Tab-separated table of C-alpha atoms in Angstrom:
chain	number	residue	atom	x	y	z
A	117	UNK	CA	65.767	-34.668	-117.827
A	118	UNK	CA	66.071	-32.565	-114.998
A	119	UNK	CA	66.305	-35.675	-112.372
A	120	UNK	CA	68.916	-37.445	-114.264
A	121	UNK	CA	71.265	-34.457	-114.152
A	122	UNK	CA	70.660	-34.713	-110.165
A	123	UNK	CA	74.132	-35.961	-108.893
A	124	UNK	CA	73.743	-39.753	-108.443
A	125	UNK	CA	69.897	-40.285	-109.225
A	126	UNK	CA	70.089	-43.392	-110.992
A	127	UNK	CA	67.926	-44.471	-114.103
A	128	UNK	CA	65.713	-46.479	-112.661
A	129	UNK	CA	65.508	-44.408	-109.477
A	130	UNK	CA	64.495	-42.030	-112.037
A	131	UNK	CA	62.387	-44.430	-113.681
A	132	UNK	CA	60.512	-44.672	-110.444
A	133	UNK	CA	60.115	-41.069	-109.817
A	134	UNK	CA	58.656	-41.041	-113.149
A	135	UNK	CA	56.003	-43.603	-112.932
A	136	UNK	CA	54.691	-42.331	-109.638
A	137	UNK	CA	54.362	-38.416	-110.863
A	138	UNK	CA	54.656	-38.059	-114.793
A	139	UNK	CA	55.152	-34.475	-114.446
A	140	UNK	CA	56.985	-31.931	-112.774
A	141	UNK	CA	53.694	-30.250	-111.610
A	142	UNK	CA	51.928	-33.424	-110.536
A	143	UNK	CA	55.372	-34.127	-108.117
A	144	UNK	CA	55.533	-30.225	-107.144
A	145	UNK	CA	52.126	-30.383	-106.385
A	146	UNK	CA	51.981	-33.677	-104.140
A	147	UNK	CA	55.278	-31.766	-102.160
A	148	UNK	CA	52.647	-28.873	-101.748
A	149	UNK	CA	49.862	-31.203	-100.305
A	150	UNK	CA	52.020	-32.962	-97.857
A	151	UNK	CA	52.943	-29.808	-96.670
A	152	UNK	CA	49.727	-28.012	-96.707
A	153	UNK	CA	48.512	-31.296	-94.704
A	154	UNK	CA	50.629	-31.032	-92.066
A	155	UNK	CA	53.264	-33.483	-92.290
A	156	UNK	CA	56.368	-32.722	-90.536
A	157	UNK	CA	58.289	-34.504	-93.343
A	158	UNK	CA	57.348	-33.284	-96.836
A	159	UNK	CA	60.789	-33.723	-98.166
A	160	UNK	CA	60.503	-37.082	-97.280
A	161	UNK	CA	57.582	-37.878	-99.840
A	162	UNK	CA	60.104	-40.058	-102.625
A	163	UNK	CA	62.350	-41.816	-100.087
A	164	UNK	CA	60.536	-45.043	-100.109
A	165	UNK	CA	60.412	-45.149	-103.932
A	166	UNK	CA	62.153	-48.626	-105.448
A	167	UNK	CA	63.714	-49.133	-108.666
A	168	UNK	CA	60.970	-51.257	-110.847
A	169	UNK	CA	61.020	-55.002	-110.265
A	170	UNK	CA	63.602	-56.396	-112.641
A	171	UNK	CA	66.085	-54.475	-111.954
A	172	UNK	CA	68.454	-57.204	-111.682
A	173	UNK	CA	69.197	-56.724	-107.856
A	174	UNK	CA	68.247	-58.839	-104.983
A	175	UNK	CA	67.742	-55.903	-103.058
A	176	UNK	CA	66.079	-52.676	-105.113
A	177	UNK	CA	67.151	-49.603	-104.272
A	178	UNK	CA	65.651	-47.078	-102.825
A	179	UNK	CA	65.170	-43.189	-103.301
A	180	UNK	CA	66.257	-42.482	-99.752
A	181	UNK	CA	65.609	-39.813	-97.454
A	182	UNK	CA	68.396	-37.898	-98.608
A	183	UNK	CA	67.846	-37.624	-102.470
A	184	UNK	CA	64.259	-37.048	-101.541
A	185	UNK	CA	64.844	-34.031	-99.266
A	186	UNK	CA	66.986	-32.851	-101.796
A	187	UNK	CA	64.485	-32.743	-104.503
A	188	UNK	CA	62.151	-31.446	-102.581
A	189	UNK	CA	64.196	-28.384	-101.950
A	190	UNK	CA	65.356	-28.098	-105.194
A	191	UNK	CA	61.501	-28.046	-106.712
A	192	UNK	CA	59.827	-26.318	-103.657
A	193	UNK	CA	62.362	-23.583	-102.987
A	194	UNK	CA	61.159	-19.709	-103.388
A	195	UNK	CA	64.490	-18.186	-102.757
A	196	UNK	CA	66.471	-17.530	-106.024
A	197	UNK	CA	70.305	-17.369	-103.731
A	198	UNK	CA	69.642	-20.468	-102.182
A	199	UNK	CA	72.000	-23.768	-102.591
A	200	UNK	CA	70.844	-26.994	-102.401
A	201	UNK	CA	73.372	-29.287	-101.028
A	202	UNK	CA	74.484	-32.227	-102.445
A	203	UNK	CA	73.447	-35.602	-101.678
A	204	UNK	CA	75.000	-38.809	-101.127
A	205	UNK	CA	74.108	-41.789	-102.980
A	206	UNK	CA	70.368	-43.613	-102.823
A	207	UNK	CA	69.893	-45.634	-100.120
């Protein structure tokens, strides 16, 4: 419930998000491997998610970097004051 309240996270973006990590702990914890491995881009971990095939669009959408970096902060973040910025819309 907590994605679809995210400010333009569509359904089946959602949907996606979802399918890939069924919990909150499996996606916080696959944020915390990425980083613990290294990668420069952590955030970035969602933003090639699609919606499911069907969707009804030529062209599925995507997560995005954006959304993604913004989850990311909002589920990794350790400081209580801190505001995540909005994001534009899925890519």
């Amino acid at each position: 419930m907590l994605l679809l309240q995210q400010h333009l996270l569509l359904l089946l973006l959602h949907q996606a998000i979802a399918e890939s990590f069924p919990s909150f702990g499996a996606l916080i914890a696959a944020f915390e491997r990425a980083k613990a491995s290294g990668s420069r881009t952590p955030g970035l971990l969602l933003a090639d998610l699609t919606e499911p095939e069907g969707a009804g669009k030529a062209k599925p959408r995507r997560v995005g970097p954006t959304m993604s970096k913004r989850l990311y902060d909002l589920l990794t973040c350790e400081d209580p004051d801190a505001i995540i910025e909005a994001a534009g819309e899925a890519d």
